[in-house]
Short mmCIF file of C-alpha atoms in Angstrom, two decimals:
data_model
loop_
_atom_site.label_atom_id
_atom_site.label_comp_id
_atom_site.label_asym_id
_atom_site.label_seq_id
_atom_site.Cartn_x
_atom_site.Cartn_y
_atom_site.Cartn_z
CA MET A 382 -11.72 -37.04 65.77
CA MET A 383 -7.81 -37.20 65.69
CA ALA A 384 -7.89 -35.82 69.45
CA VAL A 385 -9.96 -39.58 70.33
CA ASP A 386 -8.14 -41.30 68.06
CA ALA A 387 -4.68 -39.80 68.90
CA ALA A 388 -5.57 -40.81 72.66
CA VAL A 389 -6.86 -44.44 71.54
CA ALA A 390 -3.28 -44.77 70.13
CA MET A 391 -0.86 -43.85 73.20
CA SER A 392 -3.59 -45.48 75.00
CA LEU A 393 -3.31 -48.99 73.49
CA PHE A 394 0.56 -48.26 73.72
CA VAL A 395 0.86 -47.90 76.43
CA VAL A 396 -1.40 -51.27 78.06
CA VAL A 397 0.48 -53.06 75.44
CA SER A 398 3.57 -52.34 76.97
CA VAL A 399 2.70 -52.62 80.00
CA VAL A 400 1.14 -56.17 79.33
CA ARG A 401 4.67 -56.81 78.10
CA PHE A 402 7.15 -55.37 80.77
CA GLY A 403 5.55 -54.61 82.99
CA ALA A 404 5.67 -51.96 85.52
CA GLU A 405 9.21 -50.65 84.12
CA TRP A 406 7.74 -51.00 80.69
CA GLN A 407 9.20 -46.79 80.56
CA ALA A 408 12.88 -48.05 81.01
CA ALA A 409 11.91 -51.07 78.48
CA TRP A 410 10.98 -48.57 76.05
CA GLN A 411 13.93 -46.45 76.64
CA SER A 412 17.14 -48.71 77.09
CA SER A 413 15.96 -50.06 73.22
CA VAL A 414 15.18 -45.85 71.76
CA GLY A 415 16.62 -43.75 74.43
CA SER A 416 12.64 -41.84 74.88
CA ALA A 417 8.99 -44.12 76.07
CA SER A 418 7.55 -40.38 75.94
CA LEU A 419 9.09 -39.20 72.48
CA LEU A 420 8.70 -42.94 70.28
CA LEU A 421 4.89 -42.53 72.04
CA ALA A 422 4.75 -39.43 70.83
CA ALA A 423 5.37 -40.30 67.46
CA TYR A 424 3.27 -42.99 66.90
CA ALA A 425 -0.13 -41.48 67.56
CA VAL A 426 1.29 -39.12 65.67
CA THR A 427 1.79 -41.11 62.32
CA TRP A 428 -1.30 -42.56 63.62
CA VAL A 429 -2.92 -39.94 63.30
CA GLY A 430 -1.09 -39.08 59.87
CA LEU A 431 -1.78 -42.55 58.52
CA LEU A 432 -5.49 -42.48 58.94
CA GLY A 433 -5.39 -38.41 57.65
CA TYR A 434 -4.08 -38.81 54.64
CA TYR A 435 -7.44 -42.18 54.00
CA GLY A 436 -9.07 -39.62 54.08
CA SER A 437 -10.81 -41.42 57.84
CA TYR A 438 -11.49 -37.40 58.08
CA ARG A 439 -13.20 -36.30 55.71
CA PRO A 440 -17.12 -37.65 56.31
CA ARG A 441 -18.55 -36.66 52.61
CA THR A 442 -15.62 -39.75 51.38
CA HIS A 443 -16.81 -43.11 53.60
CA TRP A 444 -19.95 -44.05 52.39
CA SER A 445 -19.49 -47.22 53.70
CA ALA A 446 -18.37 -48.53 56.90
CA LYS A 447 -16.53 -51.89 54.57
CA GLY A 448 -15.50 -48.45 53.12
CA GLU A 449 -13.65 -46.77 55.96
CA ALA A 450 -12.79 -50.12 57.70
CA VAL A 451 -10.64 -51.15 54.30
CA ALA A 452 -9.22 -47.55 54.92
CA ILE A 453 -7.93 -48.08 58.45
CA VAL A 454 -6.48 -51.56 57.90
CA ARG A 455 -4.43 -49.69 54.39
CA ALA A 456 -3.56 -47.29 57.04
CA THR A 457 -2.10 -50.22 59.66
CA THR A 458 -0.61 -51.88 56.84
CA ILE A 459 1.88 -49.30 56.89
CA LEU A 460 1.68 -48.12 60.25
CA GLY A 461 3.19 -52.00 60.61
CA LEU A 462 5.67 -51.85 57.44
CA ILE A 463 6.93 -47.83 58.87
CA SER A 464 7.38 -49.32 62.11
CA LEU A 465 9.83 -52.69 60.57
CA SER A 466 11.27 -50.83 58.18
CA ALA A 467 12.48 -48.05 61.59
CA LEU A 468 13.65 -51.00 63.10
CA PHE A 469 15.72 -52.32 60.16
CA LEU A 470 17.42 -49.02 59.67
CA LEU A 471 17.88 -47.58 63.19
CA ASP A 472 19.23 -51.44 63.97
CA LEU A 473 17.24 -51.88 67.02
CA VAL A 474 17.14 -55.47 67.53
CA ASP A 475 16.26 -54.89 71.75
CA VAL A 476 12.62 -54.12 70.49
CA SER A 477 9.63 -55.81 71.29
CA ARG A 478 8.37 -57.07 67.89
CA LEU A 479 5.35 -58.45 69.37
CA VAL A 480 4.32 -55.65 70.47
CA ILE A 481 3.88 -54.06 67.37
CA LEU A 482 2.31 -58.25 66.23
CA VAL A 483 0.01 -57.51 68.48
CA LEU A 484 -0.49 -53.35 69.09
CA LEU A 485 -0.81 -52.86 65.44
CA PRO A 486 -4.08 -55.53 65.09
CA LEU A 487 -5.98 -53.76 68.31
CA GLN A 488 -5.28 -50.32 66.60
CA ALA A 489 -7.06 -51.27 64.46
CA ILE A 490 -10.13 -53.45 65.16
CA THR A 491 -10.42 -50.59 68.36
CA THR A 492 -10.42 -47.90 65.73
CA ILE A 493 -12.97 -49.38 63.42
CA VAL A 494 -15.53 -49.92 66.33
CA LEU A 495 -14.78 -46.30 67.44
CA ARG A 496 -16.08 -45.02 64.07
CA ALA A 497 -19.04 -47.81 64.03
CA GLY A 498 -20.01 -46.33 66.88
CA LEU A 499 -19.99 -42.40 65.73
CA ARG A 500 -21.71 -43.66 62.77
CA SER A 501 -24.35 -45.13 65.44
CA VAL A 502 -24.57 -41.56 67.14
CA LEU A 503 -24.76 -40.37 63.15
CA ALA A 504 -26.98 -42.13 61.80
CA ALA A 505 -29.50 -41.61 65.22
CA ALA A 506 -29.22 -37.91 65.44
CA ARG A 507 -30.06 -38.04 61.11
CA ARG A 508 -33.17 -39.74 61.97
CA ARG A 509 -34.51 -37.17 63.77
CA GLY A 510 -34.01 -34.76 61.16
CA ARG A 511 -30.46 -33.34 62.35
CA ASN A 512 -27.59 -32.49 60.20
CA LEU A 513 -29.38 -33.09 56.81
CA ARG A 514 -28.60 -32.34 53.27
CA HIS A 515 -30.31 -31.85 50.24
CA VAL A 516 -29.93 -34.24 47.04
CA VAL A 517 -31.77 -33.62 43.87
CA VAL A 518 -31.44 -36.60 41.66
CA VAL A 519 -31.06 -36.08 37.96
CA GLY A 520 -32.69 -38.40 35.68
CA THR A 521 -35.41 -39.94 35.80
CA GLY A 522 -35.51 -44.22 34.40
CA PRO A 523 -34.90 -46.88 36.47
CA ALA A 524 -31.52 -46.63 37.80
CA ALA A 525 -32.13 -42.83 39.06
CA LEU A 526 -34.77 -43.97 41.19
CA ALA A 527 -32.25 -47.16 42.43
CA PHE A 528 -30.09 -44.49 43.78
CA ALA A 529 -32.81 -42.43 45.18
CA ARG A 530 -33.54 -44.96 47.21
CA GLN A 531 -29.81 -46.32 47.73
CA LEU A 532 -29.62 -42.63 49.20
CA GLU A 533 -32.40 -42.48 51.51
CA ASP A 534 -32.82 -45.25 52.56
CA ARG A 535 -28.62 -45.06 54.34
CA TRP A 536 -29.40 -43.05 57.04
CA SER A 537 -25.88 -42.29 57.92
CA LEU A 538 -24.99 -40.48 54.88
CA GLY A 539 -27.63 -38.13 55.94
CA LEU A 540 -28.73 -37.50 52.53
CA ILE A 541 -32.77 -36.70 51.92
CA VAL A 542 -33.74 -36.45 48.31
CA ASP A 543 -35.68 -33.47 47.33
CA GLY A 544 -36.84 -34.75 44.33
CA LEU A 545 -36.39 -36.01 40.90
CA VAL A 546 -35.12 -33.80 37.39
CA GLY A 547 -36.28 -35.09 34.23
CA PRO A 548 -39.38 -36.11 32.35
CA ALA A 549 -41.94 -38.48 34.09
CA PRO A 550 -40.89 -42.13 34.82
CA GLU A 551 -43.10 -44.90 33.00
CA GLY A 552 -44.36 -47.45 35.07
CA GLU A 553 -43.42 -47.01 38.41
CA THR A 554 -44.83 -43.82 39.79
CA PRO A 555 -41.61 -42.84 42.19
CA ARG A 556 -42.41 -41.46 45.61
CA TRP A 557 -40.13 -38.10 44.76
CA PRO A 558 -42.04 -35.13 43.43
CA ILE A 559 -40.57 -34.09 39.30
CA LEU A 560 -38.93 -30.62 40.01
CA GLY A 561 -38.75 -30.45 36.50
CA ALA A 562 -37.50 -31.22 33.14
CA ILE A 563 -33.61 -31.65 33.22
CA ASP A 564 -33.52 -27.70 31.26
CA ASP A 565 -35.37 -26.05 34.45
CA LEU A 566 -32.06 -27.51 36.84
CA PRO A 567 -30.61 -24.20 36.03
CA SER A 568 -33.51 -22.09 37.89
CA LEU A 569 -34.21 -24.86 40.44
CA LEU A 570 -30.50 -24.90 41.42
CA HIS A 571 -31.57 -20.87 41.75
CA HIS A 572 -34.26 -21.02 44.19
CA ARG A 573 -34.13 -24.00 46.26
CA VAL A 574 -31.50 -25.40 48.88
CA VAL A 575 -30.06 -27.58 47.43
CA ASP A 576 -26.34 -29.29 48.44
CA GLU A 577 -25.85 -32.22 46.74
CA VAL A 578 -26.77 -33.03 43.41
CA ALA A 579 -27.17 -36.92 42.07
CA ILE A 580 -27.00 -37.36 38.08
CA SER A 581 -27.98 -40.71 36.75
CA LEU A 582 -28.63 -40.57 33.17
CA PRO A 583 -29.91 -43.03 30.81
CA PRO A 584 -27.10 -43.78 28.05
CA GLU A 585 -29.02 -41.71 25.90
CA ASP A 586 -28.29 -38.51 28.21
CA ALA A 587 -24.75 -39.41 28.67
CA HIS A 588 -23.68 -36.07 26.59
CA ARG A 589 -25.22 -34.32 29.08
CA LEU A 590 -23.49 -35.24 31.60
CA GLU A 591 -20.22 -32.91 31.85
CA SER A 592 -22.39 -29.93 31.31
CA ILE A 593 -24.44 -30.81 34.33
CA SER A 594 -22.28 -31.51 36.94
CA ARG A 595 -20.09 -28.74 35.46
CA LEU A 596 -23.38 -26.94 36.92
CA ALA A 597 -23.77 -27.84 39.25
CA ALA A 598 -20.29 -28.12 40.95
CA ASP A 599 -19.36 -24.49 39.56
CA GLN A 600 -22.65 -23.26 42.12
CA GLY A 601 -20.27 -25.29 44.71
CA LYS A 602 -22.55 -28.37 44.84
CA THR A 603 -21.40 -31.20 45.53
CA VAL A 604 -21.70 -33.72 42.39
CA ARG A 605 -22.09 -37.72 42.77
CA ILE A 606 -22.62 -40.01 39.94
CA PRO A 607 -23.04 -43.64 40.36
CA LEU A 608 -20.56 -45.35 37.21
CA GLU A 609 -22.99 -47.46 35.49
CA VAL A 610 -23.43 -45.55 33.13
CA PRO A 611 -20.94 -44.89 30.33
CA ALA A 612 -17.40 -43.27 31.50
CA VAL A 613 -16.27 -39.44 30.92
CA ALA A 614 -13.86 -37.80 31.03
CA LEU A 615 -14.30 -35.99 34.44
CA ALA A 616 -11.63 -33.31 35.35
CA SER A 617 -11.53 -34.46 39.16
CA GLY A 618 -13.00 -36.56 41.94
CA HIS A 619 -13.15 -39.43 43.50
CA VAL A 620 -14.89 -42.83 43.44
CA GLU A 621 -16.55 -44.30 46.68
CA ASP A 622 -18.57 -47.26 47.32
CA LEU A 623 -22.61 -46.96 48.33
CA ASP A 624 -23.97 -50.34 48.32
CA GLY A 625 -21.34 -52.43 45.62
CA THR A 626 -22.24 -49.04 43.20
CA PRO A 627 -19.21 -47.48 42.70
CA VAL A 628 -19.97 -43.62 42.95
CA LEU A 629 -17.70 -41.01 41.77
CA SER A 630 -17.73 -37.62 43.65
CA ILE A 631 -16.50 -34.30 42.98
CA VAL A 632 -16.68 -32.20 46.50
CA SER A 633 -16.44 -27.93 45.89
CA GLY A 634 -15.55 -26.44 48.80
CA PRO A 635 -13.18 -26.89 51.66
CA ASP A 636 -14.31 -30.39 52.72
CA ARG A 637 -11.26 -30.06 55.39
CA GLU A 638 -13.12 -31.48 58.47
CA LEU A 639 -10.63 -30.33 61.11
CA ALA A 640 -10.49 -27.53 59.67
CA LEU A 641 -13.20 -26.75 59.08
CA ALA A 642 -14.07 -27.74 62.67
CA VAL A 643 -11.76 -25.58 64.75
CA LYS A 644 -12.87 -22.82 62.75
CA ARG A 645 -16.90 -23.68 64.41
CA LEU A 646 -14.94 -23.69 67.55
CA LEU A 647 -13.21 -20.11 66.50
CA ASP A 648 -16.58 -19.03 65.54
CA ILE A 649 -18.27 -19.57 69.30
CA VAL A 650 -14.91 -18.81 71.20
CA GLY A 651 -14.67 -15.54 69.00
CA SER A 652 -18.46 -14.00 68.94
CA ALA A 653 -19.13 -14.88 72.98
CA VAL A 654 -16.30 -12.91 73.62
CA GLY A 655 -16.74 -10.47 71.23
CA LEU A 656 -21.03 -9.77 72.29
CA ILE A 657 -19.14 -9.97 76.13
CA VAL A 658 -16.88 -6.94 76.11
CA LEU A 659 -18.78 -5.67 73.59
CA SER A 660 -21.75 -5.90 75.50
CA PRO A 661 -21.15 -1.32 76.44
CA ILE A 662 -20.97 -0.84 72.96
CA LEU A 663 -23.51 -2.82 72.45
CA LEU A 664 -26.08 -1.51 75.06
CA GLY A 665 -25.05 2.48 73.81
CA VAL A 666 -25.45 1.73 70.14
CA ALA A 667 -28.95 0.54 71.88
CA ILE A 668 -29.61 3.24 74.12
CA ALA A 669 -28.38 6.05 71.16
CA ILE A 670 -31.07 4.69 68.34
CA ALA A 671 -33.97 4.19 70.70
CA VAL A 672 -33.63 7.90 71.43
CA SER A 673 -33.24 9.24 68.52
CA GLU A 674 -35.28 7.12 65.64
CA GLY A 675 -37.56 5.25 68.43
CA ARG A 676 -37.96 1.24 67.79
CA PRO A 677 -37.25 -0.80 66.38
CA ILE A 678 -33.74 -1.29 67.76
CA LEU A 679 -32.28 -4.48 65.24
CA PHE A 680 -33.45 -4.32 61.51
CA ARG A 681 -33.66 -8.41 61.21
CA GLN A 682 -34.58 -9.16 57.58
CA PRO A 683 -34.30 -12.88 55.69
CA ARG A 684 -30.71 -13.87 54.18
CA ALA A 685 -29.53 -16.53 51.98
CA GLY A 686 -26.83 -18.74 54.40
CA LEU A 687 -25.31 -22.27 53.27
CA ASN A 688 -26.33 -23.61 50.05
CA GLY A 689 -29.66 -20.91 50.26
CA ARG A 690 -30.81 -21.46 53.56
CA PRO A 691 -32.95 -18.77 54.39
CA PHE A 692 -31.96 -17.03 58.01
CA LYS A 693 -32.99 -13.29 59.46
CA ILE A 694 -29.75 -11.09 59.92
CA ALA A 695 -29.20 -9.41 62.83
CA LYS A 696 -27.94 -5.98 62.43
CA PHE A 697 -29.24 -2.52 64.16
CA ARG A 698 -31.22 -0.11 62.51
CA THR A 699 -29.23 2.41 60.54
CA MET A 700 -32.45 3.30 57.62
CA SER A 701 -35.85 4.03 58.46
CA ARG A 702 -38.95 2.14 59.22
CA ASP A 703 -40.02 2.29 55.08
CA ALA A 704 -36.85 1.12 53.52
CA ASP A 705 -38.23 -2.23 52.40
CA ALA A 706 -40.59 -0.95 50.65
CA LEU A 707 -38.81 2.75 49.01
CA ARG A 708 -36.52 0.36 47.86
CA ALA A 709 -38.01 -0.54 44.23
CA GLY A 710 -37.90 3.61 43.55
CA LEU A 711 -34.04 3.67 44.27
CA ARG A 712 -32.97 0.63 42.30
CA THR A 713 -32.46 3.43 38.76
CA GLN A 714 -29.63 5.01 41.30
CA ASN A 715 -27.89 2.15 42.10
CA GLU A 716 -23.97 2.49 41.75
CA ILE A 717 -22.95 -0.96 42.20
CA GLU A 718 -22.59 -2.63 38.57
CA GLY A 719 -25.34 -5.81 38.04
CA ASN A 720 -28.20 -7.04 39.82
CA ALA A 721 -27.63 -8.71 42.72
CA SER A 722 -26.59 -5.80 44.81
CA PHE A 723 -28.17 -2.65 45.74
CA LYS A 724 -25.79 0.66 47.12
CA MET A 725 -26.22 4.20 47.05
CA THR A 726 -23.60 6.06 48.24
CA ASN A 727 -26.63 9.48 49.88
CA ASP A 728 -28.76 6.54 50.71
CA PRO A 729 -31.89 8.31 51.50
CA ARG A 730 -32.98 6.19 53.57
CA VAL A 731 -30.20 5.86 55.72
CA THR A 732 -30.78 8.08 59.30
CA LYS A 733 -28.30 10.91 60.24
CA ILE A 734 -26.33 8.02 63.29
CA GLY A 735 -27.60 5.33 60.39
CA GLN A 736 -25.10 6.85 58.49
CA PHE A 737 -22.13 6.57 61.23
CA LEU A 738 -22.88 3.33 62.29
CA ARG A 739 -22.44 2.18 58.99
CA ARG A 740 -19.37 4.42 58.63
CA THR A 741 -17.60 2.88 61.89
CA SER A 742 -19.16 -0.61 60.95
CA LEU A 743 -20.64 -0.68 64.17
CA ASP A 744 -24.12 -2.06 63.23
CA GLU A 745 -22.62 -5.41 61.79
CA LEU A 746 -22.13 -6.28 65.65
CA PRO A 747 -25.70 -7.92 66.40
CA GLN A 748 -24.01 -10.51 63.75
CA LEU A 749 -22.22 -11.84 66.33
CA TRP A 750 -25.24 -13.79 67.99
CA ASN A 751 -26.00 -15.07 64.53
CA VAL A 752 -22.52 -15.68 64.21
CA LEU A 753 -22.46 -17.68 68.00
CA ARG A 754 -25.84 -19.44 66.74
CA GLY A 755 -24.60 -21.79 63.76
CA GLU A 756 -26.14 -19.46 61.02
CA MET A 757 -22.88 -16.66 60.14
CA SER A 758 -19.33 -16.62 60.04
CA LEU A 759 -16.69 -14.37 61.30
CA VAL A 760 -15.01 -14.88 58.11
CA GLY A 761 -16.53 -15.37 54.86
CA PRO A 762 -18.74 -14.25 52.25
CA ARG A 763 -21.29 -10.81 52.87
CA PRO A 764 -24.73 -12.96 52.56
CA HIS A 765 -27.65 -11.61 50.38
CA PRO A 766 -31.34 -10.90 50.45
CA PHE A 767 -33.37 -12.82 48.71
CA ASP A 768 -34.29 -10.62 46.34
CA ASP A 769 -30.98 -10.29 45.22
CA VAL A 770 -29.73 -13.97 45.36
CA ALA A 771 -32.12 -13.98 42.77
CA GLY A 772 -30.28 -11.51 40.55
CA TYR A 773 -27.12 -13.80 39.95
CA ASP A 774 -25.61 -15.46 37.49
CA ASP A 775 -24.91 -19.44 37.66
CA TRP A 776 -21.39 -18.79 38.43
CA HIS A 777 -22.29 -16.63 41.34
CA ARG A 778 -24.22 -18.86 43.31
CA ARG A 779 -20.90 -20.66 44.70
CA ARG A 780 -20.16 -17.93 46.78
CA LEU A 781 -23.27 -20.24 48.56
CA SER A 782 -21.28 -23.00 49.63
CA MET A 783 -19.30 -21.90 52.82
CA LYS A 784 -21.15 -20.26 55.77
CA PRO A 785 -20.75 -16.33 55.16
CA GLY A 786 -19.35 -13.91 57.43
CA ILE A 787 -19.07 -11.07 59.24
CA THR A 788 -15.93 -9.90 56.95
CA GLY A 789 -14.19 -11.13 53.99
CA LEU A 790 -11.47 -10.92 51.87
CA TRP A 791 -13.38 -7.47 49.73
CA GLN A 792 -14.43 -5.49 53.04
CA ILE A 793 -10.36 -5.40 53.71
CA GLY A 794 -9.97 -5.13 50.29
CA ALA A 795 -12.34 -3.78 47.04
CA ARG A 796 -15.33 -2.67 49.63
CA SER A 797 -15.61 0.29 47.41
CA GLU A 798 -15.12 -1.94 44.26
CA ARG A 799 -18.19 -1.20 42.29
CA SER A 800 -18.79 -3.97 40.45
CA PHE A 801 -20.67 -7.30 41.72
CA ASP A 802 -18.92 -8.93 39.41
CA ARG A 803 -15.47 -8.47 41.26
CA TRP A 804 -16.53 -9.63 45.05
CA VAL A 805 -17.73 -12.15 43.49
CA ALA A 806 -14.23 -13.09 42.51
CA LYS A 807 -12.84 -12.20 46.38
CA ASP A 808 -15.81 -14.36 47.26
CA LEU A 809 -14.15 -17.32 45.09
CA GLU A 810 -10.95 -16.36 45.36
CA TYR A 811 -11.64 -16.58 49.76
CA ILE A 812 -13.28 -19.80 49.32
CA ASP A 813 -10.18 -21.11 46.44
CA ARG A 814 -7.49 -19.87 48.96
CA TRP A 815 -9.36 -20.84 52.39
CA SER A 816 -7.84 -21.82 55.38
CA LEU A 817 -7.69 -21.20 59.34
CA TRP A 818 -4.62 -18.74 58.28
CA LEU A 819 -6.03 -16.88 56.03
CA ASP A 820 -9.30 -16.60 58.42
CA LEU A 821 -6.61 -15.17 60.79
CA ARG A 822 -4.86 -13.07 58.53
CA VAL A 823 -9.25 -10.92 57.56
CA ILE A 824 -9.67 -10.91 60.77
CA ALA A 825 -6.63 -9.00 61.76
CA GLN A 826 -6.51 -6.74 58.65
CA THR A 827 -10.23 -6.03 58.97
CA VAL A 828 -9.26 -3.88 62.37
CA PRO A 829 -7.63 -1.13 60.43
CA ALA A 830 -10.06 -1.43 57.61
CA LEU A 831 -12.91 0.26 60.59
CA LEU A 832 -10.54 2.37 62.08
CA ARG A 833 -10.49 3.51 58.09
CA ALA A 834 -14.26 4.35 58.57
CA GLU A 835 -14.89 3.63 55.09
CA GLY A 836 -17.94 1.67 55.28
CA ARG A 837 -21.23 2.97 53.78
#
């Protein structure tokens, strides 16, 4: 979006300049400001920067086309003020004010039309079941039912209401199932794929709003609160508009959409290159397992992905075929403090070649395929089996708010740590500090960590 906006801004600038000055438009700007190319780049960068400031590159910020249009108009107004101020301060009396008066409205209108087209494309994709986010609505009163209808009727939002939480409503029969009582919410968030929690409670239950929102936010869920409820002091969040209804949104985890898109691009390129470059090693390991242990060569197991979405992780098999059946009997020898993970230094299920593969982390290489498919990332919290996830405390679950990764802060700095809580603390530190630079640092530090062969 930023690249398109910059290209459109430069194109409009050139078109308006050509209309105003003719084929010699560059010379006209050259005589006024010194460099037409520099002015063109400065205009595009300023425009994109202002759109970013008003949240245009954060799709979860603007729910309505009207809200987005207002943000674009505000950015245009500020751009106009910056342009006129620059002309005054730099005493550029030769610069045509007519170009600015024509260019800025045209810029705003074009950007609004492009955003409307993007919304139409996204809405069409979401009607086909693509890129949907699962919502649980806390509340069963008329306001909650009306808000749930608003969420689902706006397909461009990509939200699907899975059910309601609260007492059975009187009178109207909702079209969504009642998933349980409000006190059941912690268990529901543990056992369902939930991306967002919408809270619409009657006035008599307003005192529960803060504790529910904190519970959901601590687990990495986006929280939506229609503001018909009495005002409650919450530390974070921003107000959005949904068809005239003001909604307080508390977004957990990284929400810098451009950076996350670049992260995904790096995942695609890195995993594809890795699979190609490492293909001789992958083939050699596969042959070694087949000769020494027989089939299957790969170990496939359901793991919890983003917000608990299930996917099958791919690893080279390092254990005996009946490893899962033997796991329950070895639980008492778990060396990890806590119920949500299992590790043994001398696990009897690990094969001889498996010991080597684990020590060198070669068993993890097939996960590059999971990264290429979009189920994992190169860097992120490690994905756990669902029986481990069932043992999470509430605050542990926030590690699910980011896509799992092959490596992370835990792998490079706390691999021998025996406390599961400290593992999770590292994962949450990664989520809270996340940036593309941090990902690159983790990847760079993973190489020496692998060479030390400290895996187990």
